[in-house]
Amino acid sequence: MPTADWLRAVYDRMRSHFGPQHWWPAETPFEVMVGAILTQNTAWKNVERALANLKGAGVMSLAALSELPTALLAEYIRPAGYYNIKAGRLHNLLHRITDQYGDDLQAFLGQPLPQLREQLLAIKGIGRETADSILLYGAGLPIFVVDAYTHRILLRHQVIDEDCGYEAIQELFMDNLDCDAQLYNEYHALLVRVGNGYCKKKNPLCAACPLQGM
């Protein structure tokens, strides 16, 4: 089966099994950005607790978080783990925005995709997955987010080799699917559901997996 047909069949199978995912769960693009950093190396339930702390303290805004002492920010986001590191990364991002755009987050996120991606990747602590999550889910730009689940699922279905890198996997999707932010959004969210629930790193549940036999 051609790659494009296979990818579309996988999407249809997952969508039929799980239904719409409504991801990313956030009230604003700013909350997406914060969550994208907090979710590094941790489960989303921990991110939700950290976000609840920030909202409860009344500091969930660009101005408030950027002015918050880093040590205090770290305490608020402690449930997300690696809280000192993540507090520093959040401030790296927020200070870059405020230095260049003041409190105009829309101007920052409204840049062309290549330019915005380059700026995000230049910020210490923001890698490709985090940057692309902000681009796709925060700015609504059409770029495919690749994570460990994506790599694992494609590898086990013998679509890629073990050493296939981020850009190559991203190009695989973007070269074979329509350039559609909503499609990329839903596809990535569905792969996370499969990876988290079935295509586990150890003891995968292959027989019960909705992608079994594909």
PDB file of C-alpha atoms in Angstrom, residues 8-209:
ATOM      1  CA  ARG A   8      -4.777   7.859   5.859  1.00  0.00           C
ATOM      2  CA  ALA A   9      -6.053   4.358   6.679  1.00  0.00           C
ATOM      3  CA  VAL A  10      -4.307   4.514  10.061  1.00  0.00           C
ATOM      4  CA  TYR A  11      -5.925   7.866  10.759  1.00  0.00           C
ATOM      5  CA  ASP A  12      -9.369   6.602   9.787  1.00  0.00           C
ATOM      6  CA  ARG A  13      -8.950   3.498  11.954  1.00  0.00           C
ATOM      7  CA  MET A  14      -7.902   5.518  15.007  1.00  0.00           C
ATOM      8  CA  ARG A  15     -10.571   8.148  14.499  1.00  0.00           C
ATOM      9  CA  SER A  16     -13.258   5.498  14.176  1.00  0.00           C
ATOM     10  CA  HIS A  17     -12.049   3.760  17.336  1.00  0.00           C
ATOM     11  CA  PHE A  18     -11.416   6.749  19.623  1.00  0.00           C
ATOM     12  CA  GLY A  19     -13.476   9.583  18.159  1.00  0.00           C
ATOM     13  CA  PRO A  20     -12.380  13.250  18.182  1.00  0.00           C
ATOM     14  CA  GLN A  21      -9.709  14.055  20.773  1.00  0.00           C
ATOM     15  CA  HIS A  22     -10.225  17.818  21.251  1.00  0.00           C
ATOM     16  CA  TRP A  23      -6.524  18.262  21.940  1.00  0.00           C
ATOM     17  CA  TRP A  24      -4.775  20.469  23.176  1.00  0.00           C
ATOM     18  CA  PRO A  25      -6.840  20.922  26.382  1.00  0.00           C
ATOM     19  CA  ALA A  26      -6.273  24.633  27.028  1.00  0.00           C
ATOM     20  CA  GLU A  27      -8.363  27.764  27.318  1.00  0.00           C
ATOM     21  CA  THR A  28      -5.946  30.063  25.468  1.00  0.00           C
ATOM     22  CA  PRO A  29      -2.911  29.909  23.151  1.00  0.00           C
ATOM     23  CA  PHE A  30      -0.838  31.181  26.079  1.00  0.00           C
ATOM     24  CA  GLU A  31      -1.913  28.209  28.178  1.00  0.00           C
ATOM     25  CA  VAL A  32      -0.859  25.907  25.323  1.00  0.00           C
ATOM     26  CA  MET A  33       2.602  27.466  25.357  1.00  0.00           C
ATOM     27  CA  VAL A  34       3.000  27.036  29.088  1.00  0.00           C
ATOM     28  CA  GLY A  35       1.696  23.480  28.940  1.00  0.00           C
ATOM     29  CA  ALA A  36       4.045  22.588  26.088  1.00  0.00           C
ATOM     30  CA  ILE A  37       7.025  23.265  28.336  1.00  0.00           C
ATOM     31  CA  LEU A  38       5.507  21.773  31.471  1.00  0.00           C
ATOM     32  CA  THR A  39       4.687  18.481  29.718  1.00  0.00           C
ATOM     33  CA  GLN A  40       8.329  17.770  28.896  1.00  0.00           C
ATOM     34  CA  ASN A  41       9.229  14.407  30.485  1.00  0.00           C
ATOM     35  CA  THR A  42       6.063  14.078  32.534  1.00  0.00           C
ATOM     36  CA  ALA A  43       2.464  12.870  32.343  1.00  0.00           C
ATOM     37  CA  TRP A  44      -0.273  15.336  31.465  1.00  0.00           C
ATOM     38  CA  LYS A  45      -2.055  14.804  34.796  1.00  0.00           C
ATOM     39  CA  ASN A  46       0.956  16.399  36.479  1.00  0.00           C
ATOM     40  CA  VAL A  47       0.816  19.331  34.072  1.00  0.00           C
ATOM     41  CA  GLU A  48      -2.847  19.859  34.930  1.00  0.00           C
ATOM     42  CA  ARG A  49      -1.964  20.170  38.610  1.00  0.00           C
ATOM     43  CA  ALA A  50       0.761  22.702  37.850  1.00  0.00           C
ATOM     44  CA  LEU A  51      -1.566  24.732  35.614  1.00  0.00           C
ATOM     45  CA  ALA A  52      -4.223  24.667  38.336  1.00  0.00           C
ATOM     46  CA  ASN A  53      -1.676  26.117  40.763  1.00  0.00           C
ATOM     47  CA  LEU A  54      -0.871  28.965  38.370  1.00  0.00           C
ATOM     48  CA  LYS A  55      -4.534  29.710  37.743  1.00  0.00           C
ATOM     49  CA  GLY A  56      -5.330  29.523  41.445  1.00  0.00           C
ATOM     50  CA  ALA A  57      -2.590  32.037  42.166  1.00  0.00           C
ATOM     51  CA  GLY A  58      -3.969  34.371  39.492  1.00  0.00           C
ATOM     52  CA  VAL A  59      -0.723  34.456  37.509  1.00  0.00           C
ATOM     53  CA  MET A  60      -1.734  32.684  34.293  1.00  0.00           C
ATOM     54  CA  SER A  61      -0.871  35.556  31.970  1.00  0.00           C
ATOM     55  CA  LEU A  62       2.142  36.627  29.969  1.00  0.00           C
ATOM     56  CA  ALA A  63       2.728  39.711  32.098  1.00  0.00           C
ATOM     57  CA  ALA A  64       2.272  38.005  35.454  1.00  0.00           C
ATOM     58  CA  LEU A  65       4.359  34.905  34.723  1.00  0.00           C
ATOM     59  CA  SER A  66       7.193  36.826  33.108  1.00  0.00           C
ATOM     60  CA  GLU A  67       7.479  39.099  36.166  1.00  0.00           C
ATOM     61  CA  LEU A  68       7.221  36.267  38.703  1.00  0.00           C
ATOM     62  CA  PRO A  69      10.483  35.398  40.486  1.00  0.00           C
ATOM     63  CA  THR A  70      11.842  32.186  38.990  1.00  0.00           C
ATOM     64  CA  ALA A  71      11.996  30.470  42.388  1.00  0.00           C
ATOM     65  CA  LEU A  72       8.329  31.230  43.055  1.00  0.00           C
ATOM     66  CA  LEU A  73       7.327  30.080  39.573  1.00  0.00           C
ATOM     67  CA  ALA A  74       9.193  26.840  40.257  1.00  0.00           C
ATOM     68  CA  GLU A  75       7.139  26.266  43.390  1.00  0.00           C
ATOM     69  CA  TYR A  76       3.860  26.765  41.538  1.00  0.00           C
ATOM     70  CA  ILE A  77       4.825  24.249  38.843  1.00  0.00           C
ATOM     71  CA  ARG A  78       6.408  21.717  41.207  1.00  0.00           C
ATOM     72  CA  PRO A  79       3.811  18.989  40.351  1.00  0.00           C
ATOM     73  CA  ALA A  80       5.115  18.915  36.752  1.00  0.00           C
ATOM     74  CA  GLY A  81       8.549  17.716  37.869  1.00  0.00           C
ATOM     75  CA  TYR A  82      11.954  19.182  36.961  1.00  0.00           C
ATOM     76  CA  TYR A  83      10.347  22.368  38.236  1.00  0.00           C
ATOM     77  CA  ASN A  84      13.511  24.454  38.566  1.00  0.00           C
ATOM     78  CA  ILE A  85      14.579  23.606  35.027  1.00  0.00           C
ATOM     79  CA  LYS A  86      11.107  24.190  33.616  1.00  0.00           C
ATOM     80  CA  ALA A  87      10.726  27.494  35.445  1.00  0.00           C
ATOM     81  CA  GLY A  88      13.918  28.653  33.771  1.00  0.00           C
ATOM     82  CA  ARG A  89      12.724  27.462  30.376  1.00  0.00           C
ATOM     83  CA  LEU A  90       9.388  29.194  30.794  1.00  0.00           C
ATOM     84  CA  HIS A  91      11.118  32.448  31.662  1.00  0.00           C
ATOM     85  CA  ASN A  92      13.471  32.056  28.702  1.00  0.00           C
ATOM     86  CA  LEU A  93      10.410  31.881  26.430  1.00  0.00           C
ATOM     87  CA  LEU A  94       8.359  34.562  28.133  1.00  0.00           C
ATOM     88  CA  HIS A  95      11.206  37.038  28.397  1.00  0.00           C
ATOM     89  CA  ARG A  96      12.025  36.554  24.719  1.00  0.00           C
ATOM     90  CA  ILE A  97       8.430  37.429  23.864  1.00  0.00           C
ATOM     91  CA  THR A  98       8.154  40.422  26.190  1.00  0.00           C
ATOM     92  CA  ASP A  99      11.540  41.796  25.149  1.00  0.00           C
ATOM     93  CA  GLN A 100      10.551  41.795  21.476  1.00  0.00           C
ATOM     94  CA  TYR A 101       6.751  42.120  21.501  1.00  0.00           C
ATOM     95  CA  GLY A 102       5.817  43.490  24.915  1.00  0.00           C
ATOM     96  CA  ASP A 103       2.501  41.951  25.940  1.00  0.00           C
ATOM     97  CA  ASP A 104       1.393  41.352  22.340  1.00  0.00           C
ATOM     98  CA  LEU A 105       1.367  37.572  22.238  1.00  0.00           C
ATOM     99  CA  GLN A 106      -0.765  37.633  19.098  1.00  0.00           C
ATOM    100  CA  ALA A 107       2.006  39.443  17.215  1.00  0.00           C
ATOM    101  CA  PHE A 108       4.502  36.791  18.295  1.00  0.00           C
ATOM    102  CA  LEU A 109       2.298  33.862  17.325  1.00  0.00           C
ATOM    103  CA  GLY A 110       1.101  35.589  14.154  1.00  0.00           C
ATOM    104  CA  GLN A 111       4.461  35.352  12.425  1.00  0.00           C
ATOM    105  CA  PRO A 112       4.997  33.082   9.406  1.00  0.00           C
ATOM    106  CA  LEU A 113       5.655  29.479  10.396  1.00  0.00           C
ATOM    107  CA  PRO A 114       9.353  29.280   9.385  1.00  0.00           C
ATOM    108  CA  GLN A 115      10.197  32.518  11.165  1.00  0.00           C
ATOM    109  CA  LEU A 116       8.313  31.637  14.351  1.00  0.00           C
ATOM    110  CA  ARG A 117       9.785  28.123  14.435  1.00  0.00           C
ATOM    111  CA  GLU A 118      13.305  29.504  14.089  1.00  0.00           C
ATOM    112  CA  GLN A 119      12.718  31.920  16.961  1.00  0.00           C
ATOM    113  CA  LEU A 120      11.305  29.203  19.208  1.00  0.00           C
ATOM    114  CA  LEU A 121      14.171  26.813  18.527  1.00  0.00           C
ATOM    115  CA  ALA A 122      16.656  29.560  19.369  1.00  0.00           C
ATOM    116  CA  ILE A 123      15.306  29.702  22.931  1.00  0.00           C
ATOM    117  CA  LYS A 124      17.238  27.600  25.439  1.00  0.00           C
ATOM    118  CA  GLY A 125      15.192  24.623  26.596  1.00  0.00           C
ATOM    119  CA  ILE A 126      12.816  24.507  23.617  1.00  0.00           C
ATOM    120  CA  GLY A 127      13.405  21.580  21.292  1.00  0.00           C
ATOM    121  CA  ARG A 128      11.627  20.536  18.146  1.00  0.00           C
ATOM    122  CA  GLU A 129       8.689  18.739  19.747  1.00  0.00           C
ATOM    123  CA  THR A 130       7.979  21.612  22.134  1.00  0.00           C
ATOM    124  CA  ALA A 131       8.364  24.231  19.401  1.00  0.00           C
ATOM    125  CA  ASP A 132       6.115  22.348  17.004  1.00  0.00           C
ATOM    126  CA  SER A 133       3.492  21.813  19.712  1.00  0.00           C
ATOM    127  CA  ILE A 134       3.369  25.582  20.233  1.00  0.00           C
ATOM    128  CA  LEU A 135       3.185  26.159  16.478  1.00  0.00           C
ATOM    129  CA  LEU A 136       0.415  23.630  15.885  1.00  0.00           C
ATOM    130  CA  TYR A 137      -1.701  23.865  19.012  1.00  0.00           C
ATOM    131  CA  GLY A 138      -0.964  27.430  20.093  1.00  0.00           C
ATOM    132  CA  ALA A 139      -0.631  29.251  16.772  1.00  0.00           C
ATOM    133  CA  GLY A 140      -2.783  26.910  14.672  1.00  0.00           C
ATOM    134  CA  LEU A 141      -0.059  26.506  12.057  1.00  0.00           C
ATOM    135  CA  PRO A 142       0.178  23.367   9.891  1.00  0.00           C
ATOM    136  CA  ILE A 143       3.181  21.443  11.180  1.00  0.00           C
ATOM    137  CA  PHE A 144       3.222  17.819  12.324  1.00  0.00           C
ATOM    138  CA  VAL A 145       4.375  17.136  15.882  1.00  0.00           C
ATOM    139  CA  VAL A 146       6.564  14.057  16.300  1.00  0.00           C
ATOM    140  CA  ASP A 147       7.038  12.339  19.647  1.00  0.00           C
ATOM    141  CA  ALA A 148       8.278   9.024  21.021  1.00  0.00           C
ATOM    142  CA  TYR A 149       4.875   7.409  20.452  1.00  0.00           C
ATOM    143  CA  THR A 150       4.960   8.345  16.767  1.00  0.00           C
ATOM    144  CA  HIS A 151       8.415   6.847  16.332  1.00  0.00           C
ATOM    145  CA  ARG A 152       7.480   3.663  18.184  1.00  0.00           C
ATOM    146  CA  ILE A 153       4.248   3.064  16.262  1.00  0.00           C
ATOM    147  CA  LEU A 154       5.867   3.607  12.864  1.00  0.00           C
ATOM    148  CA  LEU A 155       8.838   1.442  13.809  1.00  0.00           C
ATOM    149  CA  ARG A 156       6.686  -1.462  14.946  1.00  0.00           C
ATOM    150  CA  HIS A 157       4.691  -1.252  11.734  1.00  0.00           C
ATOM    151  CA  GLN A 158       7.993  -1.331   9.806  1.00  0.00           C
ATOM    152  CA  VAL A 159       7.385   2.049   8.192  1.00  0.00           C
ATOM    153  CA  ILE A 160      10.672   3.515   9.465  1.00  0.00           C
ATOM    154  CA  ASP A 161      14.029   2.282  10.704  1.00  0.00           C
ATOM    155  CA  GLU A 162      15.209   2.565  14.310  1.00  0.00           C
ATOM    156  CA  ASP A 163      17.520   5.482  13.516  1.00  0.00           C
ATOM    157  CA  CYS A 164      14.918   7.532  11.629  1.00  0.00           C
ATOM    158  CA  GLY A 165      15.106  11.086  12.996  1.00  0.00           C
ATOM    159  CA  TYR A 166      12.599  13.796  13.855  1.00  0.00           C
ATOM    160  CA  GLU A 167      12.701  15.697  10.567  1.00  0.00           C
ATOM    161  CA  ALA A 168      12.449  12.550   8.460  1.00  0.00           C
ATOM    162  CA  ILE A 169       9.362  11.377  10.352  1.00  0.00           C
ATOM    163  CA  GLN A 170       7.823  14.830  10.175  1.00  0.00           C
ATOM    164  CA  GLU A 171       8.404  14.952   6.420  1.00  0.00           C
ATOM    165  CA  LEU A 172       6.847  11.496   6.055  1.00  0.00           C
ATOM    166  CA  PHE A 173       3.553  12.827   7.375  1.00  0.00           C
ATOM    167  CA  MET A 174       3.672  16.262   5.795  1.00  0.00           C
ATOM    168  CA  ASP A 175       4.659  14.949   2.368  1.00  0.00           C
ATOM    169  CA  ASN A 176       1.860  12.381   2.346  1.00  0.00           C
ATOM    170  CA  LEU A 177      -1.028  14.203   4.017  1.00  0.00           C
ATOM    171  CA  ASP A 178      -2.892  17.378   3.174  1.00  0.00           C
ATOM    172  CA  CYS A 179      -1.366  20.536   4.635  1.00  0.00           C
ATOM    173  CA  ASP A 180      -4.083  20.922   7.259  1.00  0.00           C
ATOM    174  CA  ALA A 181      -3.460  22.039  10.830  1.00  0.00           C
ATOM    175  CA  GLN A 182      -6.656  20.405  12.102  1.00  0.00           C
ATOM    176  CA  LEU A 183      -5.712  17.083  10.500  1.00  0.00           C
ATOM    177  CA  TYR A 184      -2.212  17.231  11.997  1.00  0.00           C
ATOM    178  CA  ASN A 185      -3.722  18.163  15.363  1.00  0.00           C
ATOM    179  CA  GLU A 186      -6.123  15.232  15.416  1.00  0.00           C
ATOM    180  CA  TYR A 187      -3.631  12.749  13.954  1.00  0.00           C
ATOM    181  CA  HIS A 188      -0.987  13.481  16.573  1.00  0.00           C
ATOM    182  CA  ALA A 189      -3.508  13.317  19.409  1.00  0.00           C
ATOM    183  CA  LEU A 190      -4.764   9.936  18.166  1.00  0.00           C
ATOM    184  CA  LEU A 191      -1.228   8.537  17.931  1.00  0.00           C
ATOM    185  CA  VAL A 192      -0.712   9.573  21.549  1.00  0.00           C
ATOM    186  CA  ARG A 193      -3.844   7.634  22.514  1.00  0.00           C
ATOM    187  CA  VAL A 194      -2.568   4.514  20.746  1.00  0.00           C
ATOM    188  CA  GLY A 195       0.949   4.884  22.130  1.00  0.00           C
ATOM    189  CA  ASN A 196      -0.180   5.524  25.668  1.00  0.00           C
ATOM    190  CA  GLY A 197      -2.889   2.900  25.777  1.00  0.00           C
ATOM    191  CA  TYR A 198      -1.590   0.093  23.559  1.00  0.00           C
ATOM    192  CA  CYS A 199       1.803   0.584  21.896  1.00  0.00           C
ATOM    193  CA  LYS A 200       3.637   0.688  25.201  1.00  0.00           C
ATOM    194  CA  LYS A 201       7.408   0.660  25.421  1.00  0.00           C
ATOM    195  CA  LYS A 202       7.258  -2.585  27.394  1.00  0.00           C
ATOM    196  CA  ASN A 203       4.567  -5.247  27.104  1.00  0.00           C
ATOM    197  CA  PRO A 204       2.586  -3.676  24.225  1.00  0.00           C
ATOM    198  CA  LEU A 205      -1.038  -4.730  23.879  1.00  0.00           C
ATOM    199  CA  CYS A 206      -0.806  -5.588  20.191  1.00  0.00           C
ATOM    200  CA  ALA A 207      -3.745  -7.985  20.017  1.00  0.00           C
ATOM    201  CA  ALA A 208      -6.146  -5.362  21.412  1.00  0.00           C
ATOM    202  CA  CYS A 209      -4.645  -2.409  19.528  1.00  0.00           C
TER     203      CYS A 209
END
